[in-house]
Every structure is written in structure tokens, then in C-alpha cells.
C-alpha positions as YAML, in Angstrom:
chain: A
units: angstrom
residues:
- id: 1
  name: UNK
  ca: [118.44, 86.73, 82.37]
- id: 2
  name: UNK
  ca: [120.21, 89.67, 80.42]
- id: 3
  name: UNK
  ca: [116.97, 90.96, 79.21]
- id: 4
  name: UNK
  ca: [115.98, 91.36, 83.01]
- id: 5
  name: UNK
  ca: [118.84, 93.34, 83.87]
- id: 6
  name: UNK
  ca: [118.05, 95.80, 80.99]
- id: 7
  name: UNK
  ca: [114.70, 96.33, 81.93]
- id: 8
  name: UNK
  ca: [116.01, 96.72, 85.82]
- id: 9
  name: UNK
  ca: [118.45, 99.37, 84.33]
- id: 10
  name: UNK
  ca: [115.42, 101.06, 82.35]
- id: 11
  name: UNK
  ca: [113.36, 101.37, 85.43]
- id: 12
  name: UNK
  ca: [115.95, 102.15, 88.24]
- id: 13
  name: UNK
  ca: [115.51, 105.86, 87.86]
- id: 14
  name: UNK
  ca: [111.82, 105.56, 88.22]
- id: 15
  name: UNK
  ca: [112.12, 103.63, 91.30]
- id: 16
  name: UNK
  ca: [114.38, 105.92, 92.61]
- id: 17
  name: UNK
  ca: [112.09, 108.83, 92.36]
- id: 18
  name: UNK
  ca: [109.55, 106.72, 94.24]
- id: 19
  name: UNK
  ca: [111.95, 106.52, 96.98]
- id: 20
  name: UNK
  ca: [112.61, 110.05, 97.07]
- id: 21
  name: UNK
  ca: [108.74, 111.06, 97.28]
- id: 22
  name: UNK
  ca: [107.54, 112.44, 100.63]
- id: 23
  name: UNK
  ca: [104.32, 110.98, 101.36]
- id: 24
  name: UNK
  ca: [102.63, 107.16, 101.78]
- id: 25
  name: UNK
  ca: [103.14, 105.96, 98.47]
- id: 26
  name: UNK
  ca: [106.51, 104.53, 98.72]
- id: 27
  name: UNK
  ca: [105.16, 101.14, 97.62]
- id: 28
  name: UNK
  ca: [104.46, 101.91, 93.98]
- id: 29
  name: UNK
  ca: [105.62, 99.21, 91.69]
- id: 30
  name: UNK
  ca: [107.19, 100.25, 88.29]
- id: 31
  name: UNK
  ca: [107.19, 97.79, 85.64]
- id: 32
  name: UNK
  ca: [107.51, 97.89, 81.92]
- id: 33
  name: UNK
  ca: [104.29, 98.18, 79.83]
- id: 34
  name: UNK
  ca: [102.90, 99.25, 76.39]
- id: 35
  name: UNK
  ca: [102.05, 102.93, 77.45]
- id: 36
  name: UNK
  ca: [102.62, 105.06, 80.67]
- id: 37
  name: UNK
  ca: [99.61, 104.21, 82.55]
- id: 38
  name: UNK
  ca: [98.93, 103.55, 86.45]
- id: 39
  name: UNK
  ca: [96.83, 100.82, 88.44]
- id: 40
  name: UNK
  ca: [95.28, 102.07, 91.86]
- id: 41
  name: UNK
  ca: [93.56, 98.79, 92.66]
- id: 42
  name: UNK
  ca: [94.10, 99.98, 96.33]
- id: 43
  name: UNK
  ca: [96.68, 101.51, 98.68]
- id: 44
  name: UNK
  ca: [98.53, 98.29, 98.99]
- id: 45
  name: UNK
  ca: [98.57, 97.26, 95.24]
- id: 46
  name: UNK
  ca: [100.02, 100.42, 93.47]
- id: 47
  name: UNK
  ca: [101.75, 100.35, 89.79]
- id: 48
  name: UNK
  ca: [102.77, 102.37, 87.12]
- id: 49
  name: UNK
  ca: [104.03, 101.09, 83.74]
- id: 50
  name: UNK
  ca: [106.66, 102.59, 81.78]
- id: 51
  name: UNK
  ca: [106.87, 101.91, 78.10]
- id: 52
  name: UNK
  ca: [109.92, 100.96, 75.81]
- id: 53
  name: UNK
  ca: [108.23, 102.35, 72.96]
- id: 54
  name: UNK
  ca: [105.46, 104.49, 73.15]
- id: 55
  name: UNK
  ca: [102.35, 104.93, 70.65]
- id: 56
  name: UNK
  ca: [103.43, 108.22, 68.86]
- id: 57
  name: UNK
  ca: [99.81, 109.67, 68.44]
- id: 58
  name: UNK
  ca: [99.00, 109.28, 72.24]
- id: 59
  name: UNK
  ca: [102.18, 110.47, 73.43]
- id: 60
  name: UNK
  ca: [102.17, 113.69, 70.87]
- id: 61
  name: UNK
  ca: [98.84, 114.68, 72.31]
- id: 62
  name: UNK
  ca: [99.89, 114.06, 76.02]
- id: 63
  name: UNK
  ca: [103.12, 115.81, 75.68]
- id: 64
  name: UNK
  ca: [101.40, 119.09, 74.00]
- id: 65
  name: UNK
  ca: [98.30, 119.13, 76.57]
- id: 66
  name: UNK
  ca: [100.80, 119.15, 79.28]
- id: 67
  name: UNK
  ca: [103.13, 121.47, 77.67]
- id: 68
  name: UNK
  ca: [100.37, 124.00, 77.36]
- id: 69
  name: UNK
  ca: [99.05, 123.83, 80.64]
- id: 70
  name: UNK
  ca: [102.58, 124.55, 82.16]
- id: 71
  name: UNK
  ca: [102.37, 127.73, 80.00]
- id: 72
  name: UNK
  ca: [99.11, 128.53, 81.63]
- id: 73
  name: UNK
  ca: [100.84, 128.02, 84.90]
- id: 74
  name: UNK
  ca: [103.31, 130.26, 84.46]
- id: 75
  name: UNK
  ca: [105.90, 127.42, 83.98]
- id: 76
  name: UNK
  ca: [107.96, 128.24, 80.59]
- id: 77
  name: UNK
  ca: [110.67, 125.69, 81.21]
- id: 78
  name: UNK
  ca: [110.39, 122.60, 78.91]
- id: 79
  name: UNK
  ca: [110.55, 118.86, 80.29]
- id: 80
  name: UNK
  ca: [110.83, 115.79, 78.90]
- id: 81
  name: UNK
  ca: [107.68, 113.56, 77.79]
- id: 82
  name: UNK
  ca: [109.14, 111.07, 80.14]
- id: 83
  name: UNK
  ca: [109.16, 112.86, 83.10]
- id: 84
  name: UNK
  ca: [106.06, 114.81, 82.45]
- id: 85
  name: UNK
  ca: [104.39, 111.38, 81.66]
- id: 86
  name: UNK
  ca: [105.70, 109.78, 85.03]
- id: 87
  name: UNK
  ca: [104.89, 113.11, 87.10]
- id: 88
  name: UNK
  ca: [101.29, 112.40, 85.51]
- id: 89
  name: UNK
  ca: [101.16, 108.86, 86.59]
- id: 90
  name: UNK
  ca: [102.44, 109.40, 90.19]
- id: 91
  name: UNK
  ca: [99.54, 112.30, 89.96]
- id: 92
  name: UNK
  ca: [96.90, 109.53, 89.51]
- id: 93
  name: UNK
  ca: [97.75, 107.98, 92.74]
- id: 94
  name: UNK
  ca: [98.18, 111.03, 95.07]
- id: 95
  name: UNK
  ca: [94.72, 112.01, 93.48]
- id: 96
  name: UNK
  ca: [92.84, 108.65, 93.07]
- id: 97
  name: UNK
  ca: [88.98, 109.18, 93.19]
- id: 98
  name: UNK
  ca: [87.07, 106.16, 93.03]
- id: 99
  name: UNK
  ca: [84.14, 107.87, 91.91]
- id: 100
  name: UNK
  ca: [85.08, 108.73, 88.60]
- id: 101
  name: UNK
  ca: [86.74, 104.98, 87.89]
- id: 102
  name: UNK
  ca: [83.92, 103.94, 86.03]
- id: 103
  name: UNK
  ca: [83.79, 106.59, 83.52]
- id: 104
  name: UNK
  ca: [87.55, 106.52, 83.19]
- id: 105
  name: UNK
  ca: [88.02, 103.07, 82.45]
- id: 106
  name: UNK
  ca: [85.27, 103.29, 79.89]
- id: 107
  name: UNK
  ca: [87.39, 106.18, 78.09]
- id: 108
  name: UNK
  ca: [90.41, 104.57, 78.23]
- id: 109
  name: UNK
  ca: [89.30, 101.44, 76.74]
- id: 110
  name: UNK
  ca: [87.78, 103.52, 73.82]
- id: 111
  name: UNK
  ca: [91.13, 105.13, 73.37]
- id: 112
  name: UNK
  ca: [92.98, 102.08, 73.30]
- id: 113
  name: UNK
  ca: [90.49, 100.94, 70.64]
- id: 114
  name: UNK
  ca: [90.67, 103.74, 68.41]
- id: 115
  name: UNK
  ca: [94.53, 103.80, 68.70]
- id: 116
  name: UNK
  ca: [94.20, 99.84, 67.25]
- id: 117
  name: UNK
  ca: [91.83, 100.53, 64.35]
- id: 118
  name: UNK
  ca: [93.54, 102.41, 61.56]
- id: 119
  name: UNK
  ca: [90.31, 103.53, 59.63]
- id: 120
  name: UNK
  ca: [89.43, 105.43, 62.99]
- id: 121
  name: UNK
  ca: [93.03, 106.24, 64.12]
- id: 122
  name: UNK
  ca: [93.75, 107.73, 60.62]
- id: 123
  name: UNK
  ca: [91.08, 110.57, 60.95]
- id: 124
  name: UNK
  ca: [92.74, 112.99, 62.87]
- id: 125
  name: UNK
  ca: [89.73, 115.17, 63.95]
- id: 126
  name: UNK
  ca: [87.98, 112.36, 65.51]
- id: 127
  name: UNK
  ca: [91.11, 111.28, 67.21]
- id: 128
  name: UNK
  ca: [92.01, 114.69, 68.38]
- id: 129
  name: UNK
  ca: [88.37, 115.16, 69.77]
- id: 130
  name: UNK
  ca: [88.33, 111.71, 71.44]
- id: 131
  name: UNK
  ca: [91.73, 112.70, 73.23]
- id: 132
  name: UNK
  ca: [90.18, 116.18, 74.38]
- id: 133
  name: UNK
  ca: [87.23, 114.17, 75.69]
- id: 134
  name: UNK
  ca: [89.62, 111.60, 77.52]
- id: 135
  name: UNK
  ca: [92.07, 114.27, 78.88]
- id: 136
  name: UNK
  ca: [89.03, 116.24, 80.34]
- id: 137
  name: UNK
  ca: [88.17, 113.43, 82.71]
- id: 138
  name: UNK
  ca: [88.22, 114.56, 86.32]
- id: 139
  name: UNK
  ca: [91.02, 111.94, 86.93]
- id: 140
  name: UNK
  ca: [92.86, 113.00, 84.36]
- id: 141
  name: UNK
  ca: [92.55, 116.38, 85.04]
- id: 142
  name: UNK
  ca: [93.52, 116.07, 88.66]
- id: 143
  name: UNK
  ca: [96.40, 113.93, 87.59]
- id: 144
  name: UNK
  ca: [97.86, 117.00, 85.63]
- id: 145
  name: UNK
  ca: [96.97, 119.34, 88.50]
- id: 146
  name: UNK
  ca: [99.05, 117.48, 90.42]
- id: 147
  name: UNK
  ca: [102.06, 116.98, 88.30]
- id: 148
  name: UNK
  ca: [101.97, 120.79, 87.55]
- id: 149
  name: UNK
  ca: [101.71, 121.93, 91.19]
- id: 150
  name: UNK
  ca: [104.70, 119.55, 92.13]
- id: 151
  name: UNK
  ca: [106.98, 120.86, 89.10]
- id: 152
  name: UNK
  ca: [106.29, 124.23, 90.56]
- id: 153
  name: UNK
  ca: [107.16, 123.58, 94.19]
- id: 154
  name: UNK
  ca: [110.07, 121.49, 93.43]
- id: 155
  name: UNK
  ca: [111.42, 122.24, 89.63]
- id: 156
  name: UNK
  ca: [115.11, 121.43, 90.70]
- id: 157
  name: UNK
  ca: [114.56, 117.98, 91.93]
- id: 158
  name: UNK
  ca: [112.14, 117.43, 88.77]
- id: 159
  name: UNK
  ca: [114.98, 118.72, 86.39]
- id: 160
  name: UNK
  ca: [117.34, 116.29, 88.42]
- id: 161
  name: UNK
  ca: [115.05, 113.42, 87.87]
- id: 162
  name: UNK
  ca: [114.73, 114.16, 84.13]
- id: 163
  name: UNK
  ca: [118.42, 113.72, 83.93]
- id: 164
  name: UNK
  ca: [118.27, 110.40, 85.38]
- id: 165
  name: UNK
  ca: [115.48, 108.93, 83.08]
...
């Protein structure tokens, strides 16, 4: 029972963010998972996983990509990996397109396998190339755009949310 209470404390700020969002998606479930990820099964079944510990390789690649995109969009402020990751996952929900789902799932599976195979994961060139391919998928780019636009329009809100996480 104590562990459930700890998980609820970890998830509380994320659930608060969802309650504050404008739009149709206040029914998003937030759960503990292995990585930041989003499941858009349908509008009634939306879920975002928040990790306790994150894969360093993937988190670093994602964070560097987002910092570059923020700078490209004229945002010089530095945000934490956690808030950028969460906003990106929300972006998946707000921009989901089933048309790209199959390609996205194949690439996400490949990335997961690469992270779990030492001989490949230790090959930085190959790993970086795979992340570059993954980050250039339409679903990923759309989620990034949504997150960046949200930050541009609501910097004070995002900064407040970041402090709560």
C-alpha cells in the first residue's frame, strides 16, 4: 500500500497538468511505465506512461533534439527533460493520426530492441542514425510541434508545471 501512495505522489503533478489543459482530453490516464510514452487506442482510452528511471541513451537523444527545436523556434529558455517529454506525449494525443500508426509502431519496436541489444546499443553511429529516423517520423514531428507551440503560447504555465514535477 505504501508503494501505491508513493506512485500516486509521483503522478499527482502530471494529473494536475491534464486537469488544467483546455480541450477534449481531460480523460487521459497517467501511469508509471518504463519510458515516457503515449497510447492513443481511441479517444476514450488515452494513456501516458511516466518513468521512474529512464533509459539514458533515449532520454539524452530526445532532450538534445527538443533543445535544438526550441532554439530553432526562438525559445532560449531551458526546460527540464521531464516537462519536455510530458508535453511531447500530450502532443501525440492532440495530433494523433492513425495513417502513420503502423510505421510508427515498427520504428518504436526497432528502437526498443536496439536499446536492449548491447552490441548494437554500443554502436553510437548506428544508434544515433536510428534515433534520427525515429524522430523524423510524422507522428514524432507532430508531437514535437505541438509541444513547442504550447510552450510558445503558455511559457508561464509550462514553467509552473515544470516546478511541480
